[in-house]
Amino acid sequence: MDIQRGRTNRRRFLLIAGLPLLTVGAGMTYLLWPEPPRRTEVRTDLEPLNRRLGPFLGELTDAHWLGYDIEDAADDRSIPGPDSRIRVVGVAHLPAGGAAAITGKSDHAFAATGAPSDLPTALKQYLPPDAAWQHSPGFDAYANGQGAAGQASDEIPTGRYLFDTARDLVHFDVLYHFT
């Protein structure tokens, strides 16, 4: 009988001491496990851009861009929020004379501006360092309104567009808010 009681006490001790140790070990493994990196693969497909930006920019070619949820923690361990904000940022070529046609419209009052400041590192190599960028808040408002007109009511775009007329380039940085 003493042998049976010894085994029971040992099992009880192992259960009481081992369960918390296993729980702490599993928790530490979860916390220290490396997170997967955020996808920063530069995309070159044109169909999504032409569908969203083409109505007011024209047919885009030779695009380099990223599209990602700015609040995404790059892991699947968090609970998704009720809304998401998708940033679409990049550079593309316009048809010949396309940038001059857009910037030449007097109702948008384009002015010279500096290079984009909040550009993801993966895209920096695709923007010419000597580009003569032009910007117009009026065109931004027009383009955002055009984007909203063609989208579902729960997609609210806000964006900034810069043009280089010498190269027929457009730099776009658009944020779509899905609610």
PDB file of C-alpha atoms in Angstrom:
ATOM      1  CA  MET A   1       0.000   0.000   0.000  1.00  0.00           C
ATOM      2  CA  ASP A   2       2.887   2.373   0.718  1.00  0.00           C
ATOM      3  CA  ILE A   3       4.282   1.658  -2.735  1.00  0.00           C
ATOM      4  CA  GLN A   4       0.944   2.648  -4.322  1.00  0.00           C
ATOM      5  CA  ARG A   5       0.758   5.841  -2.240  1.00  0.00           C
ATOM      6  CA  GLY A   6       4.330   6.768  -3.284  1.00  0.00           C
ATOM      7  CA  ARG A   7       3.457   6.431  -6.954  1.00  0.00           C
ATOM      8  CA  THR A   8       0.314   8.515  -6.512  1.00  0.00           C
ATOM      9  CA  ASN A   9       2.215  11.255  -4.699  1.00  0.00           C
ATOM     10  CA  ARG A  10       4.912  11.272  -7.380  1.00  0.00           C
ATOM     11  CA  ARG A  11       2.304  11.532 -10.159  1.00  0.00           C
ATOM     12  CA  ARG A  12       0.507  14.310  -8.315  1.00  0.00           C
ATOM     13  CA  PHE A  13       3.817  16.178  -7.830  1.00  0.00           C
ATOM     14  CA  LEU A  14       4.737  15.795 -11.511  1.00  0.00           C
ATOM     15  CA  LEU A  15       1.303  16.995 -12.560  1.00  0.00           C
ATOM     16  CA  ILE A  16       1.356  19.994 -10.222  1.00  0.00           C
ATOM     17  CA  ALA A  17       4.950  20.994 -11.045  1.00  0.00           C
ATOM     18  CA  GLY A  18       5.060  19.931 -14.708  1.00  0.00           C
ATOM     19  CA  LEU A  19       1.907  21.596 -15.998  1.00  0.00           C
ATOM     20  CA  PRO A  20       3.000  25.159 -15.119  1.00  0.00           C
ATOM     21  CA  LEU A  21       6.477  24.480 -16.521  1.00  0.00           C
ATOM     22  CA  LEU A  22       4.988  23.277 -19.799  1.00  0.00           C
ATOM     23  CA  THR A  23       2.680  26.293 -19.937  1.00  0.00           C
ATOM     24  CA  VAL A  24       5.548  28.736 -19.316  1.00  0.00           C
ATOM     25  CA  GLY A  25       7.696  26.958 -21.898  1.00  0.00           C
ATOM     26  CA  ALA A  26       4.947  27.095 -24.540  1.00  0.00           C
ATOM     27  CA  GLY A  27       4.300  30.776 -23.797  1.00  0.00           C
ATOM     28  CA  MET A  28       7.986  31.682 -24.080  1.00  0.00           C
ATOM     29  CA  THR A  29       8.262  29.775 -27.352  1.00  0.00           C
ATOM     30  CA  TYR A  30       5.281  31.684 -28.729  1.00  0.00           C
ATOM     31  CA  LEU A  31       6.683  35.063 -27.677  1.00  0.00           C
ATOM     32  CA  LEU A  32      10.223  34.418 -28.913  1.00  0.00           C
ATOM     33  CA  TRP A  33       9.291  32.772 -32.222  1.00  0.00           C
ATOM     34  CA  PRO A  34      10.508  35.021 -35.037  1.00  0.00           C
ATOM     35  CA  GLU A  35       7.795  36.889 -36.909  1.00  0.00           C
ATOM     36  CA  PRO A  36       7.570  36.425 -40.660  1.00  0.00           C
ATOM     37  CA  PRO A  37       8.791  39.470 -42.569  1.00  0.00           C
ATOM     38  CA  ARG A  38       6.252  41.812 -44.159  1.00  0.00           C
ATOM     39  CA  ARG A  39       5.881  41.112 -47.844  1.00  0.00           C
ATOM     40  CA  THR A  40       7.777  43.821 -49.655  1.00  0.00           C
ATOM     41  CA  GLU A  41       7.963  42.224 -53.060  1.00  0.00           C
ATOM     42  CA  VAL A  42       7.718  44.921 -55.677  1.00  0.00           C
ATOM     43  CA  ARG A  43       4.824  44.231 -58.009  1.00  0.00           C
ATOM     44  CA  THR A  44       4.829  44.973 -61.723  1.00  0.00           C
ATOM     45  CA  ASP A  45       1.345  43.824 -62.738  1.00  0.00           C
ATOM     46  CA  LEU A  46      -0.692  46.587 -64.344  1.00  0.00           C
ATOM     47  CA  GLU A  47      -4.307  45.405 -64.238  1.00  0.00           C
ATOM     48  CA  PRO A  48      -5.052  46.433 -60.606  1.00  0.00           C
ATOM     49  CA  LEU A  49      -3.464  49.858 -61.139  1.00  0.00           C
ATOM     50  CA  ASN A  50      -5.165  50.562 -64.445  1.00  0.00           C
ATOM     51  CA  ARG A  51      -8.498  49.516 -62.971  1.00  0.00           C
ATOM     52  CA  ARG A  52      -8.210  51.958 -60.058  1.00  0.00           C
ATOM     53  CA  LEU A  53      -5.965  54.758 -61.351  1.00  0.00           C
ATOM     54  CA  GLY A  54      -6.425  54.516 -65.109  1.00  0.00           C
ATOM     55  CA  PRO A  55      -9.734  56.438 -65.316  1.00  0.00           C
ATOM     56  CA  PHE A  56      -8.026  59.701 -64.344  1.00  0.00           C
ATOM     57  CA  LEU A  57      -4.349  59.016 -65.186  1.00  0.00           C
ATOM     58  CA  GLY A  58      -4.606  57.108 -68.437  1.00  0.00           C
ATOM     59  CA  GLU A  59      -3.170  53.709 -69.316  1.00  0.00           C
ATOM     60  CA  LEU A  60      -0.165  53.011 -67.064  1.00  0.00           C
ATOM     61  CA  THR A  61       2.857  51.007 -68.225  1.00  0.00           C
ATOM     62  CA  ASP A  62       6.100  49.804 -66.666  1.00  0.00           C
ATOM     63  CA  ALA A  63       4.859  50.070 -63.087  1.00  0.00           C
ATOM     64  CA  HIS A  64       6.703  49.203 -59.877  1.00  0.00           C
ATOM     65  CA  TRP A  65       4.477  49.274 -56.831  1.00  0.00           C
ATOM     66  CA  LEU A  66       3.541  47.867 -53.439  1.00  0.00           C
ATOM     67  CA  GLY A  67       0.126  47.273 -51.949  1.00  0.00           C
ATOM     68  CA  TYR A  68      -0.230  46.395 -48.266  1.00  0.00           C
ATOM     69  CA  ASP A  69      -2.358  46.902 -45.167  1.00  0.00           C
ATOM     70  CA  ILE A  70      -0.565  49.585 -43.168  1.00  0.00           C
ATOM     71  CA  GLU A  71      -1.859  48.198 -39.874  1.00  0.00           C
ATOM     72  CA  ASP A  72      -0.941  44.599 -40.647  1.00  0.00           C
ATOM     73  CA  ALA A  73       1.519  43.309 -38.081  1.00  0.00           C
ATOM     74  CA  ALA A  74       2.818  40.790 -40.654  1.00  0.00           C
ATOM     75  CA  ASP A  75       1.687  37.896 -38.543  1.00  0.00           C
ATOM     76  CA  ASP A  76      -1.488  35.980 -38.009  1.00  0.00           C
ATOM     77  CA  ARG A  77      -1.380  36.191 -34.235  1.00  0.00           C
ATOM     78  CA  SER A  78      -3.469  39.331 -33.948  1.00  0.00           C
ATOM     79  CA  ILE A  79      -7.182  39.790 -34.281  1.00  0.00           C
ATOM     80  CA  PRO A  80      -8.049  41.669 -37.490  1.00  0.00           C
ATOM     81  CA  GLY A  81      -9.629  45.062 -37.013  1.00  0.00           C
ATOM     82  CA  PRO A  82     -13.071  46.038 -38.245  1.00  0.00           C
ATOM     83  CA  ASP A  83     -11.537  48.083 -41.033  1.00  0.00           C
ATOM     84  CA  SER A  84      -8.312  48.143 -42.974  1.00  0.00           C
ATOM     85  CA  ARG A  85      -6.228  50.760 -44.681  1.00  0.00           C
ATOM     86  CA  ILE A  86      -4.522  49.548 -47.837  1.00  0.00           C
ATOM     87  CA  ARG A  87      -1.612  51.632 -49.109  1.00  0.00           C
ATOM     88  CA  VAL A  88      -0.875  51.456 -52.819  1.00  0.00           C
ATOM     89  CA  VAL A  89       2.391  53.244 -53.565  1.00  0.00           C
ATOM     90  CA  GLY A  90       4.654  53.199 -56.587  1.00  0.00           C
ATOM     91  CA  VAL A  91       5.742  54.703 -59.861  1.00  0.00           C
ATOM     92  CA  ALA A  92       4.576  54.090 -63.420  1.00  0.00           C
ATOM     93  CA  HIS A  93       4.982  55.460 -66.908  1.00  0.00           C
ATOM     94  CA  LEU A  94       2.135  57.316 -68.590  1.00  0.00           C
ATOM     95  CA  PRO A  95       1.489  57.330 -72.338  1.00  0.00           C
ATOM     96  CA  ALA A  96       3.739  59.716 -74.293  1.00  0.00           C
ATOM     97  CA  GLY A  97       2.808  63.258 -73.318  1.00  0.00           C
ATOM     98  CA  GLY A  98       0.457  62.014 -70.592  1.00  0.00           C
ATOM     99  CA  ALA A  99       2.181  63.789 -67.712  1.00  0.00           C
ATOM    100  CA  ALA A 100       2.338  67.086 -69.634  1.00  0.00           C
ATOM    101  CA  ALA A 101      -1.342  66.768 -70.554  1.00  0.00           C
ATOM    102  CA  ILE A 102      -2.313  66.375 -66.896  1.00  0.00           C
ATOM    103  CA  THR A 103       0.033  69.031 -65.468  1.00  0.00           C
ATOM    104  CA  GLY A 104      -0.792  71.477 -68.259  1.00  0.00           C
ATOM    105  CA  LYS A 105      -4.398  71.877 -67.169  1.00  0.00           C
ATOM    106  CA  SER A 106      -4.759  75.300 -65.576  1.00  0.00           C
ATOM    107  CA  ASP A 107      -7.566  74.271 -63.227  1.00  0.00           C
ATOM    108  CA  HIS A 108      -5.209  72.115 -61.144  1.00  0.00           C
ATOM    109  CA  ALA A 109      -2.329  74.643 -60.686  1.00  0.00           C
ATOM    110  CA  PHE A 110       0.645  72.280 -60.575  1.00  0.00           C
ATOM    111  CA  ALA A 111       3.836  73.489 -58.908  1.00  0.00           C
ATOM    112  CA  ALA A 112       7.333  72.074 -58.489  1.00  0.00           C
ATOM    113  CA  THR A 113       7.830  69.918 -55.409  1.00  0.00           C
ATOM    114  CA  GLY A 114      10.502  67.741 -53.871  1.00  0.00           C
ATOM    115  CA  ALA A 115      10.900  64.004 -54.147  1.00  0.00           C
ATOM    116  CA  PRO A 116       8.514  61.752 -52.217  1.00  0.00           C
ATOM    117  CA  SER A 117       9.594  61.593 -48.585  1.00  0.00           C
ATOM    118  CA  ASP A 118       7.787  58.509 -47.277  1.00  0.00           C
ATOM    119  CA  LEU A 119       8.822  56.041 -49.962  1.00  0.00           C
ATOM    120  CA  PRO A 120       9.286  52.381 -48.992  1.00  0.00           C
ATOM    121  CA  THR A 121      12.887  51.271 -49.353  1.00  0.00           C
ATOM    122  CA  ALA A 122      12.002  48.603 -51.917  1.00  0.00           C
ATOM    123  CA  LEU A 123      10.787  51.301 -54.342  1.00  0.00           C
ATOM    124  CA  LYS A 124      13.583  53.874 -54.042  1.00  0.00           C
ATOM    125  CA  GLN A 125      15.574  52.387 -56.914  1.00  0.00           C
ATOM    126  CA  TYR A 126      12.676  52.973 -59.359  1.00  0.00           C
ATOM    127  CA  LEU A 127      12.410  56.742 -58.843  1.00  0.00           C
ATOM    128  CA  PRO A 128      14.997  58.765 -60.763  1.00  0.00           C
ATOM    129  CA  PRO A 129      16.977  60.946 -58.350  1.00  0.00           C
ATOM    130  CA  ASP A 130      16.940  63.921 -60.732  1.00  0.00           C
ATOM    131  CA  ALA A 131      13.204  63.879 -61.508  1.00  0.00           C
ATOM    132  CA  ALA A 132      11.485  67.266 -61.633  1.00  0.00           C
ATOM    133  CA  TRP A 133       8.334  66.383 -59.695  1.00  0.00           C
ATOM    134  CA  GLN A 134       5.195  68.501 -59.926  1.00  0.00           C
ATOM    135  CA  HIS A 135       2.267  68.333 -57.530  1.00  0.00           C
ATOM    136  CA  SER A 136      -1.227  69.779 -57.271  1.00  0.00           C
ATOM    137  CA  PRO A 137      -3.544  69.452 -54.265  1.00  0.00           C
ATOM    138  CA  GLY A 138      -6.375  70.242 -56.695  1.00  0.00           C
ATOM    139  CA  PHE A 139      -5.501  67.236 -58.856  1.00  0.00           C
ATOM    140  CA  ASP A 140      -5.245  65.060 -55.734  1.00  0.00           C
ATOM    141  CA  ALA A 141      -8.792  66.074 -54.776  1.00  0.00           C
ATOM    142  CA  TYR A 142     -10.016  65.440 -58.334  1.00  0.00           C
ATOM    143  CA  ALA A 143      -8.309  62.022 -58.527  1.00  0.00           C
ATOM    144  CA  ASN A 144      -9.541  60.977 -55.088  1.00  0.00           C
ATOM    145  CA  GLY A 145     -13.066  61.992 -56.039  1.00  0.00           C
ATOM    146  CA  GLN A 146     -12.817  60.060 -59.303  1.00  0.00           C
ATOM    147  CA  GLY A 147     -11.509  57.055 -57.386  1.00  0.00           C
ATOM    148  CA  ALA A 148     -14.378  57.274 -54.919  1.00  0.00           C
ATOM    149  CA  ALA A 149     -16.910  57.552 -57.747  1.00  0.00           C
ATOM    150  CA  GLY A 150     -15.840  54.220 -59.195  1.00  0.00           C
ATOM    151  CA  GLN A 151     -15.550  52.354 -55.891  1.00  0.00           C
ATOM    152  CA  ALA A 152     -17.925  50.796 -53.445  1.00  0.00           C
ATOM    153  CA  SER A 153     -19.253  53.113 -50.765  1.00  0.00           C
ATOM    154  CA  ASP A 154     -17.017  51.515 -48.133  1.00  0.00           C
ATOM    155  CA  GLU A 155     -13.776  52.284 -50.045  1.00  0.00           C
ATOM    156  CA  ILE A 156     -12.587  55.810 -49.391  1.00  0.00           C
ATOM    157  CA  PRO A 157      -9.365  56.690 -51.272  1.00  0.00           C
ATOM    158  CA  THR A 158      -7.017  59.488 -50.329  1.00  0.00           C
ATOM    159  CA  GLY A 159      -3.894  59.932 -52.374  1.00  0.00           C
ATOM    160  CA  ARG A 160      -1.066  62.107 -53.561  1.00  0.00           C
ATOM    161  CA  TYR A 161       0.184  62.155 -57.143  1.00  0.00           C
ATOM    162  CA  LEU A 162       3.485  63.551 -58.411  1.00  0.00           C
ATOM    163  CA  PHE A 163       4.347  63.912 -62.091  1.00  0.00           C
ATOM    164  CA  ASP A 164       7.638  64.165 -63.979  1.00  0.00           C
ATOM    165  CA  THR A 165       6.832  65.516 -67.447  1.00  0.00           C
ATOM    166  CA  ALA A 166      10.307  64.847 -68.903  1.00  0.00           C
ATOM    167  CA  ARG A 167       9.949  61.084 -68.332  1.00  0.00           C
ATOM    168  CA  ASP A 168       6.130  60.808 -68.362  1.00  0.00           C
ATOM    169  CA  LEU A 169       6.258  59.351 -64.849  1.00  0.00           C
ATOM    170  CA  VAL A 170       3.648  59.401 -62.142  1.00  0.00           C
ATOM    171  CA  HIS A 171       4.386  58.619 -58.513  1.00  0.00           C
ATOM    172  CA  PHE A 172       1.243  57.623 -56.661  1.00  0.00           C
ATOM    173  CA  ASP A 173       0.701  57.096 -52.955  1.00  0.00           C
ATOM    174  CA  VAL A 174      -2.926  56.194 -52.320  1.00  0.00           C
ATOM    175  CA  LEU A 175      -4.570  54.988 -49.146  1.00  0.00           C
ATOM    176  CA  TYR A 176      -7.816  53.051 -49.451  1.00  0.00           C
ATOM    177  CA  HIS A 177      -9.847  52.911 -46.257  1.00  0.00           C
ATOM    178  CA  PHE A 178     -12.195  49.939 -46.166  1.00  0.00           C
ATOM    179  CA  THR A 179     -14.840  50.069 -43.440  1.00  0.00           C
TER     180      THR A 179
END
